[in-house]
Amino acid sequence: MNTENPLVLGIETSCDETGVGIVRGTTLLSNTISSSMDEHARYGGVVPEVAARAHLEAMTPAITTALADAGVTLDEIDAIAVTSGPGLAGALMVGVGAAKALALALEKPIYAVNHLVGHVGADVLRAPVDGAVDALAGDEAPIQYPTIALLVSGGHTSLLLVRDLVSDVELLGETIDDAAGEAFDKVARLLGLPYPGGPEIDRAAVGGDPKAIRFPRGLSLPKDHEAHRYDFSFSGLKTAVARWVEKKQDAGEDVPLSDVAASFREAVVDVLITKALAACAEYGVPRLLLGGGVVANARVREVAAARAASAGVALRIPPLSLCTDNGAMIAALGAQLIMAGHAPSGLGFGADSTLPVTEIQVG
């Protein structure tokens, strides 16, 4: 196996995207994503059984497309990397099963990795090929460690201290109820907006006043700092929006949709960025990396850029195609493990829906 510049195929199936990516060292060769989002839209959220079935149907076509886009064959692959967790158990099983089958049939080593750490690994990727993905930060200096990483998606809201990508990741805090993306979906639903809620809230907030309504910032009071300094809570915010809207409706008044959407979004963004920059200050780390699908939200990126600059913190945001769940980030983390001399995982690992972020590689 080429351990200096390994060619790695990565598989990601933790939620509703079937992601297959191929990297050579830190060079991105292909990033194929097949989403089942439209199938979940009728239910207003991800249905695990539907997601797992969609992964089964999409896996072979996704692998075929990824190989074609990368211009390589399966025989040329040095190793397989796959998300072992965290995520939806049934969805993870599909990816793990496919990866094991490939590793066994091709007699290739397999690396079972952590989905959340994979989001950090996406930032090491450079040099897209033939416009296959968004332009990457090819001229930027490589990511430096330690770094604070804020990962925000429909299923996860986590704040990490990454001292080393392949050996030392500490969980500083996470959501204790709804993830930020989940809160966007639920608030969108109560406002009569379709799923997924993130982009719909973004659109509805255009022209709205983010200061029109002072919605609560969960776990941000001084009394919360001792036990939940870097934890997140969005359930109370979601309820506050519902009660505010109900009060308006009961009074026979029109609900100012744009103001509600903008004020809700501002409350979420304020908590996320405030806690992330507080961690940068406390741990003396002048670097912040954002990842996860919610980073596609324009206001998240705008506020993060402005406030990080004011705090003297260098902000890194991978291209949007690498912020959402994807196989390229998993391949990238697998390649980093190989180049660092880590042994393969073997075939004894399984899908772990609650895999802790401190467990970077399984097995």
Coordinates of C-alpha atoms in Angstrom, one line a residue:
M1 CA 0.0 0.0 0.0
N2 CA 1.1 3.5 -0.8
T3 CA 1.5 5.1 2.6
E4 CA 2.9 8.4 1.5
N5 CA 0.1 9.4 -0.9
P6 CA -2.6 6.7 -0.5
L7 CA -5.5 6.4 -2.9
V8 CA -8.5 6.0 -0.6
L9 CA -12.2 5.4 -1.3
G10 CA -14.5 6.7 1.4
I11 CA -18.1 5.8 2.2
E12 CA -20.5 7.9 4.3
T13 CA -24.0 6.8 5.1
S14 CA -24.7 8.3 8.6
C15 CA -28.0 10.0 7.6
D16 CA -29.8 10.7 4.3
E17 CA -26.8 11.3 2.0
T18 CA -25.1 8.4 0.3
G19 CA -21.6 9.8 -0.1
V20 CA -18.7 8.2 -1.9
G21 CA -15.5 10.1 -2.3
I22 CA -12.0 9.3 -3.6
V23 CA -8.8 11.1 -2.5
R24 CA -5.1 10.7 -3.2
G25 CA -3.4 11.9 0.0
T26 CA -4.9 15.4 0.3
T27 CA -6.0 15.7 -3.3
L28 CA -9.7 15.4 -3.9
L29 CA -10.4 13.3 -7.0
S30 CA -14.2 12.9 -6.8
N31 CA -17.1 13.5 -4.4
T32 CA -20.3 11.8 -5.3
I33 CA -23.4 12.5 -3.2
S34 CA -26.8 10.9 -3.6
S35 CA -29.4 12.4 -1.3
S36 CA -32.8 10.9 -0.3
M37 CA -34.0 14.3 1.0
D38 CA -36.9 14.5 -1.3
E39 CA -38.2 11.1 0.0
H40 CA -38.1 12.4 3.5
A41 CA -39.8 15.8 2.7
R42 CA -43.3 14.3 2.8
Y43 CA -42.7 13.3 6.5
G44 CA -41.1 16.6 7.5
G45 CA -37.8 14.9 8.6
V46 CA -35.5 12.0 8.1
V47 CA -37.1 8.6 8.5
P48 CA -34.4 6.0 9.4
E49 CA -35.9 3.1 7.5
V50 CA -36.4 5.2 4.3
A51 CA -32.8 6.4 4.6
A52 CA -31.4 2.9 4.9
R53 CA -33.3 1.7 1.9
A54 CA -32.2 4.7 -0.2
H55 CA -28.6 3.9 0.7
L56 CA -29.0 0.4 -0.5
E57 CA -30.3 1.6 -3.8
A58 CA -27.8 4.4 -4.3
M59 CA -24.6 2.6 -3.2
T60 CA -23.5 0.8 -6.3
P61 CA -24.3 3.8 -8.7
A62 CA -22.5 6.2 -6.3
I63 CA -19.3 4.0 -6.2
T64 CA -19.4 3.6 -10.0
T65 CA -19.8 7.4 -10.5
A66 CA -17.1 8.2 -8.0
L67 CA -14.6 5.9 -9.7
A68 CA -15.4 7.3 -13.1
D69 CA -15.1 10.9 -12.0
A70 CA -11.7 10.1 -10.4
G71 CA -10.5 8.2 -13.4
V72 CA -9.4 5.2 -11.3
T73 CA -10.4 1.6 -10.9
L74 CA -11.2 -0.4 -7.8
D75 CA -8.0 -2.4 -8.3
E76 CA -6.0 0.8 -7.9
I77 CA -7.5 1.8 -4.6
D78 CA -5.1 1.4 -1.7
A79 CA -7.6 1.4 1.1
I80 CA -11.3 1.7 2.0
A81 CA -12.5 4.2 4.7
V82 CA -16.1 4.2 6.1
T83 CA -18.1 6.0 8.7
S84 CA -18.7 3.7 11.6
G85 CA -20.6 6.3 13.6
P86 CA -22.3 8.3 15.0
G87 CA -25.5 8.4 13.0
L88 CA -28.6 6.4 12.2
A89 CA -27.9 2.8 13.0
G90 CA -29.7 1.3 10.0
A91 CA -28.1 3.8 7.6
L92 CA -24.6 3.2 9.0
M93 CA -25.0 -0.6 8.6
V94 CA -25.5 -0.2 4.9
G95 CA -22.2 1.8 4.5
V96 CA -20.3 -0.5 6.8
G97 CA -21.5 -3.6 5.0
A98 CA -20.6 -2.2 1.6
A99 CA -17.2 -1.1 2.8
K100 CA -16.4 -4.5 4.3
A101 CA -17.6 -6.2 1.2
L102 CA -15.2 -4.1 -1.0
A103 CA -12.3 -4.6 1.4
L104 CA -12.8 -8.3 1.5
A105 CA -13.3 -8.8 -2.2
L106 CA -10.4 -6.5 -3.2
E107 CA -8.1 -7.6 -0.3
K108 CA -7.7 -4.0 0.7
P109 CA -7.2 -2.6 4.3
I110 CA -10.2 -0.9 5.8
Y111 CA -10.4 2.1 8.1
A112 CA -13.5 2.7 10.2
V113 CA -13.7 6.3 11.2
N114 CA -15.7 8.9 13.1
H115 CA -18.2 10.8 11.1
L116 CA -17.8 14.0 13.2
V117 CA -14.0 14.0 13.0
G118 CA -14.4 13.5 9.2
H119 CA -16.0 16.9 9.0
V120 CA -12.7 18.4 10.3
G121 CA -10.8 16.2 7.9
A122 CA -12.6 17.8 5.0
D123 CA -10.5 20.9 5.5
V124 CA -7.2 19.1 4.5
L125 CA -8.5 18.5 0.9
R126 CA -7.1 20.5 -2.0
A127 CA -7.1 20.7 -5.7
P128 CA -10.4 19.8 -7.4
V129 CA -10.2 18.1 -10.7
D130 CA -12.0 19.4 -13.8
G131 CA -14.5 21.4 -11.7
A132 CA -15.9 18.3 -10.3
V133 CA -16.4 20.0 -6.9
D134 CA -16.5 23.6 -5.6
A135 CA -13.2 25.5 -5.7
L136 CA -11.1 24.5 -2.7
A137 CA -8.7 26.6 -0.7
G138 CA -5.7 25.3 -2.6
D139 CA -3.5 28.3 -1.9
E140 CA -4.3 28.4 1.8
A141 CA -1.8 27.1 4.3
P142 CA -2.7 23.6 5.7
I143 CA -4.9 23.5 8.7
Q144 CA -3.0 24.1 11.9
Y145 CA -3.5 22.4 15.3
P146 CA -4.8 22.9 17.8
T147 CA -8.0 24.3 16.4
I148 CA -11.6 24.7 17.7
A149 CA -14.2 23.1 15.4
L150 CA -17.9 23.9 15.4
L151 CA -19.9 21.2 13.7
V152 CA -23.5 22.0 13.0
S153 CA -26.0 19.8 11.2
G154 CA -29.5 18.3 11.4
G155 CA -28.3 15.6 13.8
H156 CA -25.3 17.1 15.5
T157 CA -24.2 20.3 17.2
S158 CA -20.8 19.8 18.6
L159 CA -17.9 22.0 19.8
L160 CA -14.5 20.3 19.6
L161 CA -10.9 21.0 20.6
V162 CA -8.8 19.3 17.9
R163 CA -5.2 19.0 19.0
D164 CA -4.4 16.5 16.3
L165 CA -6.8 15.2 13.6
V166 CA -5.8 11.5 13.9
S167 CA -5.0 11.2 17.6
D168 CA -6.4 13.8 19.9
V169 CA -9.9 15.3 19.7
E170 CA -11.7 16.5 22.8
L171 CA -15.5 17.1 23.0
L172 CA -16.0 20.5 24.7
G173 CA -19.8 20.6 24.4
E174 CA -22.7 19.4 22.4
T175 CA -26.5 19.8 22.2
I176 CA -28.5 18.4 25.1
D177 CA -31.7 18.3 23.1
D178 CA -32.4 19.4 19.5
A179 CA -29.5 19.9 17.1
A180 CA -29.4 23.3 15.4
G181 CA -30.5 21.9 12.1
E182 CA -33.4 20.0 13.7
A183 CA -34.5 23.3 15.3
F184 CA -34.5 24.9 11.9
D185 CA -36.7 22.1 10.5
K186 CA -39.2 22.3 13.4
V187 CA -39.5 26.1 13.3
A188 CA -39.9 26.0 9.6
R189 CA -42.8 23.5 10.0
L190 CA -44.6 25.7 12.6
L191 CA -44.2 28.7 10.2
G192 CA -45.8 26.6 7.4
L193 CA -42.5 26.3 5.5
P194 CA -41.4 23.1 3.7
Y195 CA -38.6 20.7 4.7
P196 CA -35.7 21.1 4.9
G197 CA -36.0 24.1 7.1
G198 CA -32.5 25.6 6.9
P199 CA -32.7 27.1 3.4
E200 CA -36.4 27.9 3.8
I201 CA -35.7 30.0 7.0
D202 CA -32.9 31.6 5.1
R203 CA -35.2 32.7 2.3
A204 CA -38.0 33.8 4.6
A205 CA -35.6 35.9 6.7
V206 CA -34.7 38.1 3.7
G207 CA -35.8 41.6 4.5
G208 CA -36.6 40.7 8.1
D209 CA -35.3 42.4 11.2
P210 CA -33.1 40.1 13.3
K211 CA -33.7 42.3 16.3
A212 CA -37.4 42.5 16.0
I213 CA -38.0 39.7 18.5
R214 CA -35.6 38.8 21.3
F215 CA -35.8 35.1 21.4
P216 CA -33.9 33.2 24.2
R217 CA -30.3 32.1 23.8
G218 CA -30.2 28.6 25.4
L219 CA -27.6 27.8 28.1
S220 CA -26.1 31.3 27.8
L221 CA -26.8 32.7 31.2
P222 CA -24.1 32.9 33.9
K223 CA -25.8 30.2 35.9
D224 CA -25.4 27.8 33.0
H225 CA -21.6 28.3 32.6
E226 CA -20.4 25.8 35.3
A227 CA -22.3 22.8 34.0
H228 CA -23.0 23.7 30.3
R229 CA -20.3 26.2 29.3
Y230 CA -20.0 24.8 25.8
D231 CA -23.2 22.8 25.5
F232 CA -26.2 23.9 23.3
S233 CA -29.9 23.8 23.8
F234 CA -32.4 24.8 21.1
S235 CA -35.6 23.1 22.3
G236 CA -36.6 26.1 24.5
L237 CA -35.9 28.5 21.5
K238 CA -38.2 26.4 19.3
T239 CA -40.9 26.5 22.0
A240 CA -40.5 30.3 22.4
V241 CA -41.1 30.8 18.7
A242 CA -44.2 28.6 18.8
R243 CA -45.6 30.5 21.7
W244 CA -44.9 33.9 20.2
V245 CA -46.6 32.9 16.9
E246 CA -49.6 31.4 18.8
K247 CA -50.0 34.6 20.8
K248 CA -50.1 36.7 17.6
Q249 CA -52.6 34.3 16.0
D250 CA -54.8 34.2 19.1
A251 CA -54.9 38.0 19.0
G252 CA -56.0 37.9 15.4
E253 CA -52.8 39.6 14.2
D254 CA -50.7 38.8 11.2
V255 CA -47.5 36.9 11.9
P256 CA -44.5 38.9 10.4
L257 CA -42.9 35.9 8.8
S258 CA -39.7 37.6 7.8
D259 CA -39.1 39.1 11.2
V260 CA -39.8 35.8 13.0
A261 CA -37.5 33.9 10.7
A262 CA -34.7 36.5 11.0
S263 CA -35.0 36.7 14.8
F264 CA -35.0 33.0 15.2
R265 CA -32.0 32.5 12.9
E266 CA -30.2 35.3 14.8
A267 CA -30.7 33.6 18.1
V268 CA -29.3 30.3 16.8
V269 CA -26.3 31.9 15.1
D270 CA -25.6 34.1 18.2
V271 CA -25.3 31.1 20.5
L272 CA -23.3 29.1 18.1
I273 CA -20.7 31.7 17.4
T274 CA -20.5 33.1 20.9
K275 CA -19.7 29.7 22.4
A276 CA -17.2 28.8 19.7
L277 CA -15.3 32.1 20.1
A278 CA -15.4 31.7 23.9
A279 CA -13.7 28.4 23.5
C280 CA -11.1 29.9 21.3
A281 CA -10.4 32.5 24.0
E282 CA -10.4 30.1 26.9
Y283 CA -8.1 27.5 25.3
G284 CA -5.9 30.1 23.6
V285 CA -6.6 28.8 20.1
P286 CA -6.8 31.6 17.5
R287 CA -8.4 29.3 14.9
L288 CA -12.0 28.2 14.3
L289 CA -13.2 25.7 11.7
L290 CA -16.9 25.4 10.8
G291 CA -18.4 22.2 9.4
G292 CA -21.8 20.6 8.8
G293 CA -24.8 21.3 6.7
V294 CA -26.0 24.3 8.7
V295 CA -22.9 26.1 7.6
A296 CA -24.6 26.6 4.3
N297 CA -26.8 29.1 6.1
A298 CA -25.7 32.6 4.9
R299 CA -26.1 34.3 8.2
V300 CA -24.0 31.7 10.0
R301 CA -21.1 32.4 7.7
E302 CA -21.6 36.1 7.8
V303 CA -21.6 36.4 11.5
A304 CA -18.8 34.0 12.0
A305 CA -16.6 35.9 9.6
A306 CA -17.3 39.3 11.2
R307 CA -17.0 38.2 14.8
A308 CA -14.0 36.0 14.2
A309 CA -12.2 38.9 12.6
S310 CA -13.0 41.1 15.5
A311 CA -11.6 38.5 17.9
G312 CA -8.4 38.0 15.9
V313 CA -9.4 34.4 15.2
A314 CA -8.6 32.8 11.8
L315 CA -11.8 31.3 10.4
R316 CA -11.8 28.3 8.1
I317 CA -14.9 27.0 6.2
P318 CA -14.6 24.2 3.7
P319 CA -16.5 24.5 0.5
L320 CA -20.2 23.9 0.9
S321 CA -20.0 20.6 -1.0
L322 CA -17.6 19.4 1.7
C323 CA -19.6 20.8 4.7
T324 CA -22.6 18.5 4.2
D325 CA -22.1 14.8 4.8
N326 CA -19.9 13.3 2.1
G327 CA -17.6 10.4 1.4
A328 CA -14.6 12.7 0.5
M329 CA -14.2 13.8 4.1
I330 CA -14.2 10.2 5.2
A331 CA -11.6 9.2 2.6
A332 CA -9.5 12.3 3.7
L333 CA -9.5 11.1 7.3
G334 CA -8.7 7.6 6.2
A335 CA -5.8 8.9 4.2
Q336 CA -4.5 11.0 7.1
L337 CA -4.6 7.9 9.4
I338 CA -2.6 5.9 6.8
M339 CA 0.0 8.6 6.3
A340 CA 0.4 8.8 10.1
G341 CA 1.1 5.1 10.3
H342 CA -2.1 3.9 11.9
A343 CA -2.9 0.2 11.4
P344 CA -6.2 -0.7 9.6
S345 CA -9.3 -1.4 11.6
G346 CA -9.8 -5.0 10.4
L347 CA -13.3 -6.4 9.8
G348 CA -14.5 -6.8 13.4
F349 CA -16.0 -3.4 13.9
G350 CA -19.7 -2.6 13.5
A351 CA -22.0 0.4 13.1
D352 CA -22.1 2.5 16.3
S353 CA -24.9 5.1 16.4
T354 CA -23.5 6.8 19.5
L355 CA -19.8 6.6 18.7
P356 CA -18.0 9.2 20.9
V357 CA -16.0 11.9 19.0
T358 CA -12.9 11.0 21.0
E359 CA -12.8 7.6 19.2
I360 CA -11.4 8.8 15.9
Q361 CA -10.8 5.3 14.5
V362 CA -12.7 2.2 15.4
G363 CA -11.0 -1.2 15.7

